[in-house]
Amino acid sequence: MSRRCLHSGLCAILLFFLSCSSFRRTIVAAAAETETGSCHSLRLGQYLCKEPKIDDVTQEPENCRDAGAWVECLPAPNVTCRLSNGTEFRFSGEEVGFNKTISCRNVSGYSYKVAVALSLFLGWLGADRFYLGYPALGVLKFCTVGFCGIGTLVDFILIAMQMVGPSDGSDYIVDYYGARLNRLSITEHTYRKPHLAL
């Protein structure tokens, strides 16, 4: 009787350990499946994005729409991640894994260099305002000889600082490595992020 109890006790313990090990293998497999994240969530160094194709005329990416352009990103060799359709793929470093959005400027044909030159040399005739699409101000400057020179100076400073731009709301065409100004402002639609403690 005691041998039979001992034998059944050992069998129960053995069955318990076997069920625990199969359960652990299931947990490890599930964890491995959840570790394979989306290709969009790869960290820096795990992918390399191609350079955008720059248009020679606008000096901005060719596919720039609504202040954004797409570039193709290639995950590093031996990186496994989920594609947008949900399938897992192991990359060799040559395949495109996902597209990333980069910021760009919407331009419509107004050159910064031309606007500054017109403002400097022919601003008293209103040529800068005509060029930028403000004909009423151009006529007013022409009739008053640039508001007696004061308006010419003010317009030159505003155009040089890129505070006055084209009338259609687009940006100037500026050389790719030229001087660009980004205006920063805080309004009721923006907020300041708190600094994180180190």
PDB file of C-alpha atoms in Angstrom:
ATOM      1  CA  MET A   1       0.000   0.000   0.000  1.00  0.00           C
ATOM      2  CA  SER A   2       2.756   2.449   0.902  1.00  0.00           C
ATOM      3  CA  ARG A   3       4.635   1.605  -2.323  1.00  0.00           C
ATOM      4  CA  ARG A   4       1.560   2.267  -4.379  1.00  0.00           C
ATOM      5  CA  CYS A   5       1.029   5.629  -2.603  1.00  0.00           C
ATOM      6  CA  LEU A   6       4.694   6.490  -3.067  1.00  0.00           C
ATOM      7  CA  HIS A   7       4.504   5.526  -6.731  1.00  0.00           C
ATOM      8  CA  SER A   8       1.327   7.563  -7.307  1.00  0.00           C
ATOM      9  CA  GLY A   9       2.837  10.498  -5.360  1.00  0.00           C
ATOM     10  CA  LEU A  10       5.946  10.424  -7.560  1.00  0.00           C
ATOM     11  CA  CYS A  11       3.758  10.217 -10.651  1.00  0.00           C
ATOM     12  CA  ALA A  12       1.766  13.231  -9.461  1.00  0.00           C
ATOM     13  CA  ILE A  13       4.954  15.225  -8.825  1.00  0.00           C
ATOM     14  CA  LEU A  14       6.354  14.210 -12.204  1.00  0.00           C
ATOM     15  CA  LEU A  15       3.106  15.160 -13.920  1.00  0.00           C
ATOM     16  CA  PHE A  16       3.137  18.516 -12.083  1.00  0.00           C
ATOM     17  CA  PHE A  17       6.677  19.324 -13.267  1.00  0.00           C
ATOM     18  CA  LEU A  18       5.883  18.284 -16.832  1.00  0.00           C
ATOM     19  CA  SER A  19       2.788  20.461 -16.907  1.00  0.00           C
ATOM     20  CA  CYS A  20       4.777  23.362 -15.424  1.00  0.00           C
ATOM     21  CA  SER A  21       7.526  23.030 -18.038  1.00  0.00           C
ATOM     22  CA  SER A  22       5.008  22.910 -20.907  1.00  0.00           C
ATOM     23  CA  PHE A  23       3.235  25.904 -19.379  1.00  0.00           C
ATOM     24  CA  ARG A  24       6.557  27.733 -19.125  1.00  0.00           C
ATOM     25  CA  ARG A  25       7.338  26.926 -22.776  1.00  0.00           C
ATOM     26  CA  THR A  26       3.935  28.343 -23.737  1.00  0.00           C
ATOM     27  CA  ILE A  27       4.647  31.507 -21.731  1.00  0.00           C
ATOM     28  CA  VAL A  28       8.100  31.900 -23.325  1.00  0.00           C
ATOM     29  CA  ALA A  29       6.636  31.398 -26.812  1.00  0.00           C
ATOM     30  CA  ALA A  30       3.915  33.975 -26.116  1.00  0.00           C
ATOM     31  CA  ALA A  31       6.516  36.418 -24.782  1.00  0.00           C
ATOM     32  CA  ALA A  32       8.633  35.894 -27.893  1.00  0.00           C
ATOM     33  CA  GLU A  33       5.596  36.642 -30.044  1.00  0.00           C
ATOM     34  CA  THR A  34       4.814  39.823 -28.140  1.00  0.00           C
ATOM     35  CA  GLU A  35       8.457  40.959 -28.309  1.00  0.00           C
ATOM     36  CA  THR A  36       8.242  41.191 -32.095  1.00  0.00           C
ATOM     37  CA  GLY A  37       6.907  44.705 -32.415  1.00  0.00           C
ATOM     38  CA  SER A  38       5.857  46.812 -35.330  1.00  0.00           C
ATOM     39  CA  CYS A  39       8.546  48.038 -37.714  1.00  0.00           C
ATOM     40  CA  HIS A  40       7.417  51.607 -36.968  1.00  0.00           C
ATOM     41  CA  SER A  41       8.466  51.179 -33.318  1.00  0.00           C
ATOM     42  CA  LEU A  42      12.100  50.325 -34.063  1.00  0.00           C
ATOM     43  CA  ARG A  43      14.660  52.355 -32.148  1.00  0.00           C
ATOM     44  CA  LEU A  44      17.335  54.574 -33.646  1.00  0.00           C
ATOM     45  CA  GLY A  45      20.181  52.415 -34.873  1.00  0.00           C
ATOM     46  CA  GLN A  46      17.841  49.571 -35.827  1.00  0.00           C
ATOM     47  CA  TYR A  47      16.931  51.166 -39.149  1.00  0.00           C
ATOM     48  CA  LEU A  48      18.340  53.548 -41.745  1.00  0.00           C
ATOM     49  CA  CYS A  49      16.177  55.918 -43.776  1.00  0.00           C
ATOM     50  CA  LYS A  50      17.051  56.919 -47.310  1.00  0.00           C
ATOM     51  CA  GLU A  51      17.718  60.547 -48.160  1.00  0.00           C
ATOM     52  CA  PRO A  52      14.766  62.262 -49.848  1.00  0.00           C
ATOM     53  CA  LYS A  53      15.050  63.279 -53.497  1.00  0.00           C
ATOM     54  CA  ILE A  54      15.486  67.054 -53.539  1.00  0.00           C
ATOM     55  CA  ASP A  55      13.862  69.074 -56.318  1.00  0.00           C
ATOM     56  CA  ASP A  56      16.420  71.370 -57.968  1.00  0.00           C
ATOM     57  CA  VAL A  57      13.940  74.216 -58.353  1.00  0.00           C
ATOM     58  CA  THR A  58      12.231  74.258 -54.955  1.00  0.00           C
ATOM     59  CA  GLN A  59      15.125  72.846 -52.903  1.00  0.00           C
ATOM     60  CA  GLU A  60      12.589  70.706 -51.014  1.00  0.00           C
ATOM     61  CA  PRO A  61      11.745  66.975 -51.244  1.00  0.00           C
ATOM     62  CA  GLU A  62       9.936  66.129 -54.483  1.00  0.00           C
ATOM     63  CA  ASN A  63       7.016  64.441 -52.690  1.00  0.00           C
ATOM     64  CA  CYS A  64       6.406  67.277 -50.195  1.00  0.00           C
ATOM     65  CA  ARG A  65       2.672  67.630 -49.487  1.00  0.00           C
ATOM     66  CA  ASP A  66       1.091  69.461 -46.555  1.00  0.00           C
ATOM     67  CA  ALA A  67       4.468  70.118 -44.837  1.00  0.00           C
ATOM     68  CA  GLY A  68       5.413  66.422 -44.901  1.00  0.00           C
ATOM     69  CA  ALA A  69       7.301  64.044 -47.173  1.00  0.00           C
ATOM     70  CA  TRP A  70       7.716  60.246 -47.067  1.00  0.00           C
ATOM     71  CA  VAL A  71      11.098  58.520 -46.999  1.00  0.00           C
ATOM     72  CA  GLU A  72      11.748  54.776 -47.165  1.00  0.00           C
ATOM     73  CA  CYS A  73      13.396  53.166 -44.133  1.00  0.00           C
ATOM     74  CA  LEU A  74      15.400  49.920 -44.173  1.00  0.00           C
ATOM     75  CA  PRO A  75      15.638  47.892 -40.949  1.00  0.00           C
ATOM     76  CA  ALA A  76      19.124  46.664 -40.040  1.00  0.00           C
ATOM     77  CA  PRO A  77      20.228  43.129 -40.973  1.00  0.00           C
ATOM     78  CA  ASN A  78      18.785  40.325 -38.802  1.00  0.00           C
ATOM     79  CA  VAL A  79      16.074  42.561 -37.342  1.00  0.00           C
ATOM     80  CA  THR A  80      12.648  40.925 -37.152  1.00  0.00           C
ATOM     81  CA  CYS A  81       9.542  43.080 -36.949  1.00  0.00           C
ATOM     82  CA  ARG A  82       5.914  43.161 -38.046  1.00  0.00           C
ATOM     83  CA  LEU A  83       5.034  44.850 -41.321  1.00  0.00           C
ATOM     84  CA  SER A  84       1.963  47.057 -41.681  1.00  0.00           C
ATOM     85  CA  ASN A  85      -0.072  44.071 -42.929  1.00  0.00           C
ATOM     86  CA  GLY A  86       0.732  42.130 -39.711  1.00  0.00           C
ATOM     87  CA  THR A  87       3.236  39.597 -41.062  1.00  0.00           C
ATOM     88  CA  GLU A  88       6.567  39.118 -39.347  1.00  0.00           C
ATOM     89  CA  PHE A  89       9.649  39.511 -41.516  1.00  0.00           C
ATOM     90  CA  ARG A  90      13.362  39.054 -40.902  1.00  0.00           C
ATOM     91  CA  PHE A  91      15.265  41.738 -42.805  1.00  0.00           C
ATOM     92  CA  SER A  92      18.626  41.425 -44.508  1.00  0.00           C
ATOM     93  CA  GLY A  93      19.251  45.177 -44.651  1.00  0.00           C
ATOM     94  CA  GLU A  94      18.187  45.588 -48.287  1.00  0.00           C
ATOM     95  CA  GLU A  95      14.376  45.540 -47.936  1.00  0.00           C
ATOM     96  CA  VAL A  96      12.166  48.531 -47.191  1.00  0.00           C
ATOM     97  CA  GLY A  97      10.367  47.975 -43.894  1.00  0.00           C
ATOM     98  CA  PHE A  98       8.290  51.113 -43.508  1.00  0.00           C
ATOM     99  CA  ASN A  99       7.892  54.728 -44.573  1.00  0.00           C
ATOM    100  CA  LYS A 100       8.636  57.628 -42.264  1.00  0.00           C
ATOM    101  CA  THR A 101       7.333  61.184 -42.482  1.00  0.00           C
ATOM    102  CA  ILE A 102       9.829  64.043 -42.441  1.00  0.00           C
ATOM    103  CA  SER A 103       8.935  67.704 -42.267  1.00  0.00           C
ATOM    104  CA  CYS A 104       9.340  69.933 -45.295  1.00  0.00           C
ATOM    105  CA  ARG A 105       8.259  73.375 -46.410  1.00  0.00           C
ATOM    106  CA  ASN A 106       5.481  74.047 -48.911  1.00  0.00           C
ATOM    107  CA  VAL A 107       6.831  76.309 -51.628  1.00  0.00           C
ATOM    108  CA  SER A 108       5.072  77.727 -54.671  1.00  0.00           C
ATOM    109  CA  GLY A 109       7.750  79.545 -56.685  1.00  0.00           C
ATOM    110  CA  TYR A 110       8.727  82.642 -54.694  1.00  0.00           C
ATOM    111  CA  SER A 111      12.500  82.961 -54.266  1.00  0.00           C
ATOM    112  CA  TYR A 112      13.911  84.457 -51.070  1.00  0.00           C
ATOM    113  CA  LYS A 113      16.927  85.891 -52.900  1.00  0.00           C
ATOM    114  CA  VAL A 114      14.742  87.632 -55.500  1.00  0.00           C
ATOM    115  CA  ALA A 115      12.428  89.076 -52.834  1.00  0.00           C
ATOM    116  CA  VAL A 116      15.351  90.506 -50.832  1.00  0.00           C
ATOM    117  CA  ALA A 117      17.015  91.924 -53.969  1.00  0.00           C
ATOM    118  CA  LEU A 118      13.781  93.581 -55.133  1.00  0.00           C
ATOM    119  CA  SER A 119      13.194  95.006 -51.672  1.00  0.00           C
ATOM    120  CA  LEU A 120      16.728  96.383 -51.469  1.00  0.00           C
ATOM    121  CA  PHE A 121      16.973  97.942 -54.928  1.00  0.00           C
ATOM    122  CA  LEU A 122      13.391  98.555 -56.083  1.00  0.00           C
ATOM    123  CA  GLY A 123      11.507  98.605 -52.806  1.00  0.00           C
ATOM    124  CA  TRP A 124      10.772 102.311 -53.128  1.00  0.00           C
ATOM    125  CA  LEU A 125       8.766 101.448 -56.265  1.00  0.00           C
ATOM    126  CA  GLY A 126       6.852  98.632 -54.515  1.00  0.00           C
ATOM    127  CA  ALA A 127       8.394  95.907 -56.700  1.00  0.00           C
ATOM    128  CA  ASP A 128       8.888  93.615 -53.688  1.00  0.00           C
ATOM    129  CA  ARG A 129       5.210  93.771 -52.762  1.00  0.00           C
ATOM    130  CA  PHE A 130       4.122  93.208 -56.366  1.00  0.00           C
ATOM    131  CA  TYR A 131       6.426  90.181 -56.551  1.00  0.00           C
ATOM    132  CA  LEU A 132       5.075  88.666 -53.331  1.00  0.00           C
ATOM    133  CA  GLY A 133       1.450  89.085 -54.439  1.00  0.00           C
ATOM    134  CA  TYR A 134       0.385  92.229 -52.560  1.00  0.00           C
ATOM    135  CA  PRO A 135      -0.591  94.577 -55.442  1.00  0.00           C
ATOM    136  CA  ALA A 136      -2.477  97.112 -53.289  1.00  0.00           C
ATOM    137  CA  LEU A 137       0.545  97.696 -51.059  1.00  0.00           C
ATOM    138  CA  GLY A 138       2.751  97.783 -54.155  1.00  0.00           C
ATOM    139  CA  VAL A 139       0.671 100.590 -55.677  1.00  0.00           C
ATOM    140  CA  LEU A 140       0.641 102.461 -52.361  1.00  0.00           C
ATOM    141  CA  LYS A 141       4.427 102.229 -52.066  1.00  0.00           C
ATOM    142  CA  PHE A 142       4.828 103.315 -55.693  1.00  0.00           C
ATOM    143  CA  CYS A 143       2.617 106.378 -55.243  1.00  0.00           C
ATOM    144  CA  THR A 144       4.273 107.475 -51.986  1.00  0.00           C
ATOM    145  CA  VAL A 145       7.833 106.579 -53.076  1.00  0.00           C
ATOM    146  CA  GLY A 146       8.079 103.847 -50.484  1.00  0.00           C
ATOM    147  CA  PHE A 147       6.280 105.847 -47.772  1.00  0.00           C
ATOM    148  CA  CYS A 148       9.068 108.443 -48.077  1.00  0.00           C
ATOM    149  CA  GLY A 149      11.728 105.784 -47.604  1.00  0.00           C
ATOM    150  CA  ILE A 150      10.524 104.605 -44.183  1.00  0.00           C
ATOM    151  CA  GLY A 151       8.237 101.916 -45.636  1.00  0.00           C
ATOM    152  CA  THR A 152      11.049 100.726 -47.879  1.00  0.00           C
ATOM    153  CA  LEU A 153      13.370 100.241 -44.906  1.00  0.00           C
ATOM    154  CA  VAL A 154      10.690  98.516 -42.820  1.00  0.00           C
ATOM    155  CA  ASP A 155       9.730  96.193 -45.694  1.00  0.00           C
ATOM    156  CA  PHE A 156      13.376  95.330 -46.347  1.00  0.00           C
ATOM    157  CA  ILE A 157      13.874  94.324 -42.702  1.00  0.00           C
ATOM    158  CA  LEU A 158      10.619  92.313 -42.612  1.00  0.00           C
ATOM    159  CA  ILE A 159      11.391  90.473 -45.860  1.00  0.00           C
ATOM    160  CA  ALA A 160      15.028  89.824 -44.883  1.00  0.00           C
ATOM    161  CA  MET A 161      13.864  88.344 -41.555  1.00  0.00           C
ATOM    162  CA  GLN A 162      11.231  86.281 -43.443  1.00  0.00           C
ATOM    163  CA  MET A 163       8.437  87.868 -41.424  1.00  0.00           C
ATOM    164  CA  VAL A 164       6.660  88.848 -44.651  1.00  0.00           C
ATOM    165  CA  GLY A 165       6.228  85.981 -47.071  1.00  0.00           C
ATOM    166  CA  PRO A 166       4.254  85.218 -50.220  1.00  0.00           C
ATOM    167  CA  SER A 167       0.585  86.148 -50.144  1.00  0.00           C
ATOM    168  CA  ASP A 168      -0.563  82.559 -50.774  1.00  0.00           C
ATOM    169  CA  GLY A 169       0.844  81.443 -47.408  1.00  0.00           C
ATOM    170  CA  SER A 170       3.623  79.325 -48.889  1.00  0.00           C
ATOM    171  CA  ASP A 171       7.281  79.490 -47.930  1.00  0.00           C
ATOM    172  CA  TYR A 172      10.148  81.019 -49.846  1.00  0.00           C
ATOM    173  CA  ILE A 173      12.407  78.930 -52.031  1.00  0.00           C
ATOM    174  CA  VAL A 174      15.617  79.013 -50.028  1.00  0.00           C
ATOM    175  CA  ASP A 175      18.822  77.227 -50.990  1.00  0.00           C
ATOM    176  CA  TYR A 176      18.979  73.811 -49.330  1.00  0.00           C
ATOM    177  CA  TYR A 177      21.814  74.916 -47.073  1.00  0.00           C
ATOM    178  CA  GLY A 178      20.725  78.541 -46.909  1.00  0.00           C
ATOM    179  CA  ALA A 179      19.482  80.599 -43.997  1.00  0.00           C
ATOM    180  CA  ARG A 180      15.988  79.608 -42.881  1.00  0.00           C
ATOM    181  CA  LEU A 181      14.136  81.075 -39.992  1.00  0.00           C
ATOM    182  CA  ASN A 182      11.544  79.200 -37.982  1.00  0.00           C
ATOM    183  CA  ARG A 183       9.226  81.324 -35.922  1.00  0.00           C
ATOM    184  CA  LEU A 184       8.418  79.976 -32.490  1.00  0.00           C
ATOM    185  CA  SER A 185       5.395  81.207 -30.622  1.00  0.00           C
ATOM    186  CA  ILE A 186       3.336  80.194 -27.632  1.00  0.00           C
ATOM    187  CA  THR A 187      -0.411  80.612 -27.975  1.00  0.00           C
ATOM    188  CA  GLU A 188      -3.471  79.159 -26.294  1.00  0.00           C
ATOM    189  CA  HIS A 189      -3.079  76.109 -28.571  1.00  0.00           C
ATOM    190  CA  THR A 190       0.450  75.297 -27.424  1.00  0.00           C
ATOM    191  CA  TYR A 191       1.791  74.338 -24.037  1.00  0.00           C
ATOM    192  CA  ARG A 192       5.141  73.946 -22.372  1.00  0.00           C
ATOM    193  CA  LYS A 193       6.233  70.451 -21.579  1.00  0.00           C
ATOM    194  CA  PRO A 194       7.560  69.978 -18.044  1.00  0.00           C
ATOM    195  CA  HIS A 195      11.220  69.087 -17.733  1.00  0.00           C
ATOM    196  CA  LEU A 196      11.837  65.499 -16.737  1.00  0.00           C
ATOM    197  CA  ALA A 197      13.940  64.926 -13.649  1.00  0.00           C
ATOM    198  CA  LEU A 198      17.224  63.175 -14.357  1.00  0.00           C
TER     199      LEU A 198
END
